[in-house]
């Protein structure tokens, strides 16, 4: 394996370096002659050897360094971009917090069936309803049903008169 130096056919300047087998045929734009150390780009092939430029000439041909200072407009744009990134991060944190809170709460929905005013049928709630017992009642009291509340009714004792209990039963 040998190192091969390729050059441009027109300008004769070095384009790239490659490796070929020892017995490989070289194209017209390549040579096995290695450039001497200490030469700077552009390296040019003369047909027998490489010619380069001096270090001083090479340095003079280099582009001027770009100023690292930013203009006022560039500083302003950078500041706006930073503010935008910070706001997006805070918004994402807020969204995550709200979603977490929503996931941890149970939805509050009413399970009580509703009735229309035109309906004559009484609809009872899904919660168990216990009868209200009267201490002075002579007639049995029928269970009270709810049409709007889903909460359980606890038994209570009433000391109302028989007339009041009878009136409540009749209104039903």
mmCIF file of N, CA and C in Angstrom, residues 21-138:
data_model
loop_
_atom_site.group_PDB
_atom_site.id
_atom_site.type_symbol
_atom_site.label_atom_id
_atom_site.label_comp_id
_atom_site.label_asym_id
_atom_site.label_seq_id
_atom_site.Cartn_x
_atom_site.Cartn_y
_atom_site.Cartn_z
ATOM 1 N N UNK A 21 -2.874 0.213 -3.865
ATOM 2 C CA UNK A 21 -1.986 -0.953 -3.828
ATOM 3 C C UNK A 21 -0.644 -0.574 -4.449
ATOM 4 N N UNK A 22 0.416 -1.324 -4.062
ATOM 5 C CA UNK A 22 1.775 -1.049 -4.558
ATOM 6 C C UNK A 22 1.867 -1.155 -6.081
ATOM 7 N N UNK A 23 1.133 -2.055 -6.696
ATOM 8 C CA UNK A 23 1.236 -2.255 -8.142
ATOM 9 C C UNK A 23 0.092 -1.583 -8.916
ATOM 10 N N UNK A 24 -0.622 -0.647 -8.285
ATOM 11 C CA UNK A 24 -1.750 0.029 -8.942
ATOM 12 C C UNK A 24 -1.246 1.053 -9.957
ATOM 13 N N UNK A 25 -1.995 1.226 -11.010
ATOM 14 C CA UNK A 25 -1.693 2.256 -12.018
ATOM 15 C C UNK A 25 -2.217 3.590 -11.495
ATOM 16 N N UNK A 26 -1.390 4.607 -11.634
ATOM 17 C CA UNK A 26 -1.786 5.933 -11.184
ATOM 18 C C UNK A 26 -2.527 6.673 -12.295
ATOM 19 N N UNK A 27 -3.576 7.424 -11.942
ATOM 20 C CA UNK A 27 -4.231 8.263 -12.950
ATOM 21 C C UNK A 27 -3.322 9.451 -13.296
ATOM 22 N N UNK A 28 -3.658 10.181 -14.323
ATOM 23 C CA UNK A 28 -2.836 11.316 -14.768
ATOM 24 C C UNK A 28 -2.735 12.415 -13.713
ATOM 25 N N UNK A 29 -3.692 12.525 -12.805
ATOM 26 C CA UNK A 29 -3.687 13.607 -11.813
ATOM 27 C C UNK A 29 -3.239 13.125 -10.425
ATOM 28 N N UNK A 30 -2.287 12.180 -10.358
ATOM 29 C CA UNK A 30 -1.805 11.674 -9.077
ATOM 30 C C UNK A 30 -0.309 11.412 -9.146
ATOM 31 N N UNK A 31 0.335 11.412 -7.950
ATOM 32 C CA UNK A 31 1.770 11.125 -7.866
ATOM 33 C C UNK A 31 2.064 10.484 -6.522
ATOM 34 N N UNK A 32 3.184 9.731 -6.471
ATOM 35 C CA UNK A 32 3.642 9.152 -5.213
ATOM 36 C C UNK A 32 4.572 10.127 -4.476
ATOM 37 N N UNK A 33 4.957 11.235 -5.090
ATOM 38 C CA UNK A 33 5.892 12.193 -4.493
ATOM 39 C C UNK A 33 5.172 12.950 -3.377
ATOM 40 N N UNK A 34 5.753 12.867 -2.186
ATOM 41 C CA UNK A 34 5.163 13.503 -1.015
ATOM 42 C C UNK A 34 5.667 14.954 -0.889
ATOM 43 N N UNK A 35 4.775 15.898 -0.535
ATOM 44 C CA UNK A 35 5.222 17.284 -0.327
ATOM 45 C C UNK A 35 6.185 17.350 0.862
ATOM 46 N N UNK A 36 7.137 18.280 0.807
ATOM 47 C CA UNK A 36 8.109 18.437 1.895
ATOM 48 C C UNK A 36 7.430 19.108 3.088
ATOM 49 N N UNK A 37 7.953 18.818 4.268
ATOM 50 C CA UNK A 37 7.443 19.447 5.482
ATOM 51 C C UNK A 37 7.753 20.940 5.463
ATOM 52 N N UNK A 38 6.918 21.725 6.096
ATOM 53 C CA UNK A 38 7.136 23.159 6.193
ATOM 54 C C UNK A 38 6.478 23.950 5.090
ATOM 55 N N UNK A 39 5.833 23.284 4.146
ATOM 56 C CA UNK A 39 5.146 24.009 3.083
ATOM 57 C C UNK A 39 3.690 24.229 3.503
ATOM 58 N N UNK A 40 3.113 25.355 3.087
ATOM 59 C CA UNK A 40 1.736 25.694 3.438
ATOM 60 C C UNK A 40 0.882 25.719 2.177
ATOM 61 N N UNK A 41 -0.427 25.506 2.382
ATOM 62 C CA UNK A 41 -1.395 25.544 1.272
ATOM 63 C C UNK A 41 -1.439 26.924 0.655
ATOM 64 N N UNK A 42 -1.700 27.000 -0.577
ATOM 65 C CA UNK A 42 -1.979 25.924 -1.510
ATOM 66 C C UNK A 42 -0.694 25.272 -2.020
ATOM 67 N N UNK A 43 -0.705 23.940 -2.061
ATOM 68 C CA UNK A 43 0.417 23.184 -2.618
ATOM 69 C C UNK A 43 0.136 22.936 -4.102
ATOM 70 N N UNK A 44 1.123 23.202 -4.923
ATOM 71 C CA UNK A 44 0.959 23.073 -6.373
ATOM 72 C C UNK A 44 1.977 22.071 -6.929
ATOM 73 N N UNK A 45 1.547 21.178 -7.809
ATOM 74 C CA UNK A 45 2.390 20.172 -8.448
ATOM 75 C C UNK A 45 3.028 20.775 -9.698
ATOM 76 N N UNK A 46 4.375 20.669 -9.768
ATOM 77 C CA UNK A 46 5.106 21.212 -10.934
ATOM 78 C C UNK A 46 5.356 20.162 -12.005
ATOM 79 N N UNK A 47 5.075 18.940 -11.705
ATOM 80 C CA UNK A 47 5.359 17.826 -12.617
ATOM 81 C C UNK A 47 6.469 16.969 -12.041
ATOM 82 N N UNK A 48 7.293 17.524 -11.148
ATOM 83 C CA UNK A 48 8.375 16.762 -10.519
ATOM 84 C C UNK A 48 8.356 16.907 -8.994
ATOM 85 N N UNK A 49 7.876 18.021 -8.488
ATOM 86 C CA UNK A 49 7.814 18.226 -7.037
ATOM 87 C C UNK A 49 6.675 19.201 -6.673
ATOM 88 N N UNK A 50 6.477 19.358 -5.359
ATOM 89 C CA UNK A 50 5.406 20.217 -4.842
ATOM 90 C C UNK A 50 5.990 21.569 -4.428
ATOM 91 N N UNK A 51 5.240 22.630 -4.702
ATOM 92 C CA UNK A 51 5.642 23.976 -4.322
ATOM 93 C C UNK A 51 4.537 24.535 -3.426
ATOM 94 N N UNK A 52 4.961 25.115 -2.306
ATOM 95 C CA UNK A 52 3.987 25.707 -1.395
ATOM 96 C C UNK A 52 4.318 27.161 -1.129
ATOM 97 N N UNK A 53 3.565 27.788 -0.246
ATOM 98 C CA UNK A 53 3.810 29.185 0.115
ATOM 99 C C UNK A 53 4.464 29.223 1.492
ATOM 100 N N UNK A 54 5.108 30.354 1.803
ATOM 101 C CA UNK A 54 5.739 30.515 3.115
ATOM 102 C C UNK A 54 4.669 30.699 4.184
ATOM 103 N N UNK A 55 5.078 30.556 5.416
ATOM 104 C CA UNK A 55 4.162 30.710 6.528
ATOM 105 C C UNK A 55 3.611 32.141 6.578
ATOM 106 N N UNK A 56 4.462 33.135 6.356
ATOM 107 C CA UNK A 56 4.023 34.532 6.377
ATOM 108 C C UNK A 56 2.982 34.791 5.289
ATOM 109 N N UNK A 57 3.210 34.269 4.095
ATOM 110 C CA UNK A 57 2.269 34.457 3.003
ATOM 111 C C UNK A 57 0.948 33.758 3.301
ATOM 112 N N UNK A 58 1.037 32.569 3.881
ATOM 113 C CA UNK A 58 -0.165 31.812 4.235
ATOM 114 C C UNK A 58 -0.988 32.585 5.263
ATOM 115 N N UNK A 59 -0.332 33.132 6.298
ATOM 116 C CA UNK A 59 -1.033 33.892 7.335
ATOM 117 C C UNK A 59 -1.717 35.128 6.741
ATOM 118 N N UNK A 60 -1.047 35.796 5.783
ATOM 119 C CA UNK A 60 -1.645 36.975 5.142
ATOM 120 C C UNK A 60 -2.878 36.618 4.316
ATOM 121 N N UNK A 61 -2.940 35.406 3.802
ATOM 122 C CA UNK A 61 -4.065 34.973 2.982
ATOM 123 C C UNK A 61 -5.259 34.474 3.805
ATOM 124 N N UNK A 62 -5.081 34.335 5.112
ATOM 125 C CA UNK A 62 -6.164 33.848 5.957
ATOM 126 C C UNK A 62 -7.193 34.961 6.164
ATOM 127 N N UNK A 63 -8.470 34.593 6.266
ATOM 128 C CA UNK A 63 -9.492 35.616 6.476
ATOM 129 C C UNK A 63 -9.338 36.250 7.858
ATOM 130 N N UNK A 64 -9.743 37.491 7.955
ATOM 131 C CA UNK A 64 -9.672 38.205 9.232
ATOM 132 C C UNK A 64 -10.598 37.524 10.229
ATOM 133 N N UNK A 65 -10.175 37.459 11.483
ATOM 134 C CA UNK A 65 -11.039 36.823 12.484
ATOM 135 C C UNK A 65 -12.354 37.594 12.626
ATOM 136 N N UNK A 66 -13.392 36.854 12.808
ATOM 137 C CA UNK A 66 -14.714 37.440 12.958
ATOM 138 C C UNK A 66 -14.855 37.946 14.384
ATOM 139 N N UNK A 67 -15.372 39.133 14.519
ATOM 140 C CA UNK A 67 -15.559 39.728 15.832
ATOM 141 C C UNK A 67 -16.566 38.913 16.628
ATOM 142 N N UNK A 68 -16.221 38.630 17.866
ATOM 143 C CA UNK A 68 -17.098 37.845 18.723
ATOM 144 C C UNK A 68 -18.112 38.722 19.447
ATOM 145 N N UNK A 69 -18.032 40.028 19.282
ATOM 146 C CA UNK A 69 -18.991 40.902 19.942
ATOM 147 C C UNK A 69 -20.301 40.898 19.173
ATOM 148 N N UNK A 70 -21.376 40.937 19.922
ATOM 149 C CA UNK A 70 -22.698 40.908 19.328
ATOM 150 C C UNK A 70 -23.230 42.330 19.182
ATOM 151 N N UNK A 71 -24.039 42.513 18.169
ATOM 152 C CA UNK A 71 -24.694 43.800 18.008
ATOM 153 C C UNK A 71 -25.814 43.920 19.037
ATOM 154 N N UNK A 72 -26.319 45.119 19.210
ATOM 155 C CA UNK A 72 -27.417 45.334 20.155
ATOM 156 C C UNK A 72 -28.638 44.518 19.756
ATOM 157 N N UNK A 73 -28.907 44.453 18.474
ATOM 158 C CA UNK A 73 -30.054 43.675 17.990
ATOM 159 C C UNK A 73 -29.864 42.179 18.276
ATOM 160 N N UNK A 74 -28.663 41.661 18.077
ATOM 161 C CA UNK A 74 -28.392 40.245 18.342
ATOM 162 C C UNK A 74 -28.540 39.945 19.830
ATOM 163 N N UNK A 75 -28.080 40.869 20.683
ATOM 164 C CA UNK A 75 -28.233 40.685 22.128
ATOM 165 C C UNK A 75 -29.706 40.662 22.511
ATOM 166 N N UNK A 76 -30.485 41.569 21.923
ATOM 167 C CA UNK A 76 -31.915 41.632 22.194
ATOM 168 C C UNK A 76 -32.616 40.345 21.760
ATOM 169 N N UNK A 77 -32.266 39.835 20.569
ATOM 170 C CA UNK A 77 -32.864 38.594 20.078
ATOM 171 C C UNK A 77 -32.509 37.416 20.977
ATOM 172 N N UNK A 78 -31.269 37.382 21.445
ATOM 173 C CA UNK A 78 -30.848 36.304 22.347
ATOM 174 C C UNK A 78 -31.607 36.375 23.664
ATOM 175 N N UNK A 79 -31.811 37.592 24.166
ATOM 176 C CA UNK A 79 -32.544 37.766 25.418
ATOM 177 C C UNK A 79 -34.003 37.326 25.244
ATOM 178 N N UNK A 80 -34.620 37.681 24.117
ATOM 179 C CA UNK A 80 -35.997 37.259 23.854
ATOM 180 C C UNK A 80 -36.110 35.742 23.736
ATOM 181 N N UNK A 81 -35.145 35.138 23.070
ATOM 182 C CA UNK A 81 -35.159 33.679 22.925
ATOM 183 C C UNK A 81 -35.038 32.997 24.282
ATOM 184 N N UNK A 82 -34.211 33.546 25.160
ATOM 185 C CA UNK A 82 -34.050 32.989 26.503
ATOM 186 C C UNK A 82 -35.339 33.149 27.307
ATOM 187 N N UNK A 83 -35.973 34.306 27.216
ATOM 188 C CA UNK A 83 -37.240 34.516 27.916
ATOM 189 C C UNK A 83 -38.308 33.557 27.413
ATOM 190 N N UNK A 84 -38.361 33.352 26.114
ATOM 191 C CA UNK A 84 -39.346 32.448 25.530
ATOM 192 C C UNK A 84 -39.126 31.017 26.011
ATOM 193 N N UNK A 85 -37.885 30.596 26.049
ATOM 194 C CA UNK A 85 -37.575 29.233 26.520
ATOM 195 C C UNK A 85 -37.961 29.078 27.984
ATOM 196 N N UNK A 86 -37.702 30.098 28.798
ATOM 197 C CA UNK A 86 -38.051 30.044 30.221
ATOM 198 C C UNK A 86 -39.570 29.971 30.386
ATOM 199 N N UNK A 87 -40.300 30.778 29.619
ATOM 200 C CA UNK A 87 -41.760 30.756 29.713
ATOM 201 C C UNK A 87 -42.326 29.409 29.272
ATOM 202 N N UNK A 88 -41.769 28.826 28.237
ATOM 203 C CA UNK A 88 -42.240 27.522 27.772
ATOM 204 C C UNK A 88 -41.993 26.455 28.827
ATOM 205 N N UNK A 89 -40.855 26.534 29.494
ATOM 206 C CA UNK A 89 -40.540 25.562 30.546
ATOM 207 C C UNK A 89 -41.520 25.705 31.704
ATOM 208 N N UNK A 90 -41.799 26.957 32.126
ATOM 209 C CA UNK A 90 -42.740 27.179 33.225
ATOM 210 C C UNK A 90 -44.149 26.746 32.835
ATOM 211 N N UNK A 91 -44.545 26.989 31.582
ATOM 212 C CA UNK A 91 -45.862 26.570 31.125
ATOM 213 C C UNK A 91 -45.982 25.048 31.144
ATOM 214 N N UNK A 92 -44.934 24.367 30.734
ATOM 215 C CA UNK A 92 -44.946 22.901 30.748
ATOM 216 C C UNK A 92 -45.061 22.371 32.179
ATOM 217 N N UNK A 93 -44.356 23.004 33.118
ATOM 218 C CA UNK A 93 -44.451 22.604 34.524
ATOM 219 C C UNK A 93 -45.864 22.831 35.049
ATOM 220 N N UNK A 94 -46.461 23.977 34.718
ATOM 221 C CA UNK A 94 -47.820 24.284 35.151
ATOM 222 C C UNK A 94 -48.804 23.276 34.578
ATOM 223 N N UNK A 95 -48.686 22.989 33.280
ATOM 224 C CA UNK A 95 -49.576 22.018 32.645
ATOM 225 C C UNK A 95 -49.468 20.652 33.314
ATOM 226 N N UNK A 96 -48.266 20.244 33.642
ATOM 227 C CA UNK A 96 -48.069 18.954 34.301
ATOM 228 C C UNK A 96 -48.719 18.951 35.680
ATOM 229 N N UNK A 97 -48.614 20.061 36.389
ATOM 230 C CA UNK A 97 -49.204 20.160 37.725
ATOM 231 C C UNK A 97 -50.733 20.101 37.637
ATOM 232 N N UNK A 98 -51.320 20.813 36.692
ATOM 233 C CA UNK A 98 -52.771 20.808 36.530
ATOM 234 C C UNK A 98 -53.256 19.417 36.142
ATOM 235 N N UNK A 99 -52.569 18.780 35.215
ATOM 236 C CA UNK A 99 -52.960 17.422 34.818
ATOM 237 C C UNK A 99 -52.858 16.446 35.981
ATOM 238 N N UNK A 100 -51.838 16.622 36.804
ATOM 239 C CA UNK A 100 -51.678 15.763 37.974
ATOM 240 C C UNK A 100 -52.824 15.960 38.949
ATOM 241 N N UNK A 101 -53.203 17.216 39.168
ATOM 242 C CA UNK A 101 -54.317 17.499 40.066
ATOM 243 C C UNK A 101 -55.617 16.952 39.505
ATOM 244 N N UNK A 102 -55.829 17.076 38.220
ATOM 245 C CA UNK A 102 -57.046 16.538 37.609
ATOM 246 C C UNK A 102 -57.097 15.016 37.710
ATOM 247 N N UNK A 103 -55.959 14.391 37.592
ATOM 248 C CA UNK A 103 -55.916 12.927 37.675
ATOM 249 C C UNK A 103 -56.199 12.433 39.087
ATOM 250 N N UNK A 104 -55.876 13.242 40.099
ATOM 251 C CA UNK A 104 -56.055 12.830 41.488
ATOM 252 C C UNK A 104 -57.436 13.157 42.034
ATOM 253 N N UNK A 105 -58.266 13.893 41.340
ATOM 254 C CA UNK A 105 -59.608 14.213 41.800
ATOM 255 C C UNK A 105 -60.593 13.297 41.132
ATOM 256 N N UNK A 106 -61.661 12.975 41.905
ATOM 257 C CA UNK A 106 -62.705 12.144 41.335
ATOM 258 C C UNK A 106 -63.791 13.063 40.816
ATOM 259 N N UNK A 107 -64.370 12.765 39.707
ATOM 260 C CA UNK A 107 -65.394 13.640 39.156
ATOM 261 C C UNK A 107 -66.642 13.642 40.033
ATOM 262 N N UNK A 108 -67.255 14.797 40.209
ATOM 263 C CA UNK A 108 -68.472 14.924 41.002
ATOM 264 C C UNK A 108 -69.631 14.977 40.025
ATOM 265 N N UNK A 109 -70.402 13.889 40.011
ATOM 266 C CA UNK A 109 -71.563 13.840 39.141
ATOM 267 C C UNK A 109 -72.744 13.358 39.945
ATOM 268 N N UNK A 110 -73.898 13.817 39.612
ATOM 269 C CA UNK A 110 -75.115 13.417 40.294
ATOM 270 C C UNK A 110 -75.614 12.126 39.669
ATOM 271 N N UNK A 111 -75.951 11.167 40.546
ATOM 272 C CA UNK A 111 -76.487 9.909 40.043
ATOM 273 C C UNK A 111 -77.986 9.831 40.252
ATOM 274 N N UNK A 112 -78.576 10.907 40.806
ATOM 275 C CA UNK A 112 -80.006 10.895 41.057
ATOM 276 C C UNK A 112 -80.756 11.099 39.751
ATOM 277 N N UNK A 113 -81.743 10.270 39.503
ATOM 278 C CA UNK A 113 -82.532 10.442 38.295
ATOM 279 C C UNK A 113 -83.422 11.680 38.425
ATOM 280 N N UNK A 114 -83.762 12.263 37.338
ATOM 281 C CA UNK A 114 -84.626 13.437 37.358
ATOM 282 C C UNK A 114 -85.994 13.066 36.828
ATOM 283 N N UNK A 115 -86.991 13.849 37.245
ATOM 284 C CA UNK A 115 -88.342 13.606 36.751
ATOM 285 C C UNK A 115 -88.846 14.874 36.096
ATOM 286 N N UNK A 116 -89.713 14.725 35.161
ATOM 287 C CA UNK A 116 -90.328 15.894 34.539
ATOM 288 C C UNK A 116 -91.593 16.227 35.307
ATOM 289 N N UNK A 117 -92.033 17.470 35.208
ATOM 290 C CA UNK A 117 -93.226 17.885 35.935
ATOM 291 C C UNK A 117 -94.460 17.207 35.371
ATOM 292 N N UNK A 118 -94.436 16.816 34.120
ATOM 293 C CA UNK A 118 -95.594 16.176 33.505
ATOM 294 C C UNK A 118 -95.738 14.737 33.965
ATOM 295 N N UNK A 119 -94.709 14.175 34.512
ATOM 296 C CA UNK A 119 -94.743 12.778 34.927
ATOM 297 C C UNK A 119 -95.463 12.662 36.262
ATOM 298 N N UNK A 120 -96.389 11.758 36.347
ATOM 299 C CA UNK A 120 -97.128 11.542 37.593
ATOM 300 C C UNK A 120 -96.482 10.452 38.409
ATOM 301 N N UNK A 121 -95.518 9.748 37.846
ATOM 302 C CA UNK A 121 -94.875 8.645 38.537
ATOM 303 C C UNK A 121 -93.787 9.191 39.441
ATOM 304 N N UNK A 122 -93.767 8.736 40.660
ATOM 305 C CA UNK A 122 -92.739 9.163 41.605
ATOM 306 C C UNK A 122 -91.487 8.333 41.370
ATOM 307 N N UNK A 123 -90.357 8.999 41.316
ATOM 308 C CA UNK A 123 -89.089 8.319 41.103
ATOM 309 C C UNK A 123 -88.300 8.399 42.398
ATOM 310 N N UNK A 124 -87.771 7.282 42.843
ATOM 311 C CA UNK A 124 -87.015 7.266 44.091
ATOM 312 C C UNK A 124 -85.535 7.391 43.814
ATOM 313 N N UNK A 125 -84.774 7.824 44.820
ATOM 314 C CA UNK A 125 -83.331 7.973 44.650
ATOM 315 C C UNK A 125 -82.657 6.622 44.747
ATOM 316 N N UNK A 126 -81.399 6.583 44.337
ATOM 317 C CA UNK A 126 -80.652 5.333 44.370
ATOM 318 C C UNK A 126 -80.151 5.003 45.776
ATOM 319 N N UNK A 127 -80.107 5.994 46.665
ATOM 320 C CA UNK A 127 -79.625 5.768 48.025
ATOM 321 C C UNK A 127 -80.742 5.131 48.847
ATOM 322 N N UNK A 128 -80.381 4.311 49.823
ATOM 323 C CA UNK A 128 -81.417 3.675 50.644
ATOM 324 C C UNK A 128 -82.118 4.737 51.504
ATOM 325 N N UNK A 129 -83.398 4.620 51.617
ATOM 326 C CA UNK A 129 -84.188 5.555 52.400
ATOM 327 C C UNK A 129 -84.842 4.770 53.528
ATOM 328 N N UNK A 130 -84.719 5.301 54.717
ATOM 329 C CA UNK A 130 -85.325 4.620 55.873
ATOM 330 C C UNK A 130 -86.579 5.372 56.287
ATOM 331 N N UNK A 131 -87.549 4.689 56.838
ATOM 332 C CA UNK A 131 -88.794 5.348 57.223
ATOM 333 C C UNK A 131 -88.592 6.244 58.440
ATOM 334 N N UNK A 132 -89.396 7.279 58.494
ATOM 335 C CA UNK A 132 -89.380 8.177 59.648
ATOM 336 C C UNK A 132 -90.415 7.640 60.624
ATOM 337 N N UNK A 133 -89.958 7.358 61.824
ATOM 338 C CA UNK A 133 -90.851 6.783 62.829
ATOM 339 C C UNK A 133 -91.422 7.884 63.707
ATOM 340 N N UNK A 134 -92.664 7.753 64.037
ATOM 341 C CA UNK A 134 -93.322 8.740 64.882
ATOM 342 C C UNK A 134 -93.585 8.095 66.234
ATOM 343 N N UNK A 135 -93.287 8.802 67.294
ATOM 344 C CA UNK A 135 -93.469 8.255 68.639
ATOM 345 C C UNK A 135 -94.925 8.217 69.041
ATOM 346 N N UNK A 136 -95.755 9.086 68.498
ATOM 347 C CA UNK A 136 -97.157 9.124 68.916
ATOM 348 C C UNK A 136 -98.094 8.647 67.830
ATOM 349 N N UNK A 137 -97.571 8.139 66.771
ATOM 350 C CA UNK A 137 -98.396 7.757 65.651
ATOM 351 C C UNK A 137 -99.133 6.468 65.940
ATOM 352 N N UNK A 138 -100.417 6.434 65.588
ATOM 353 C CA UNK A 138 -101.197 5.208 65.754
ATOM 354 C C UNK A 138 -101.191 4.401 64.472
#
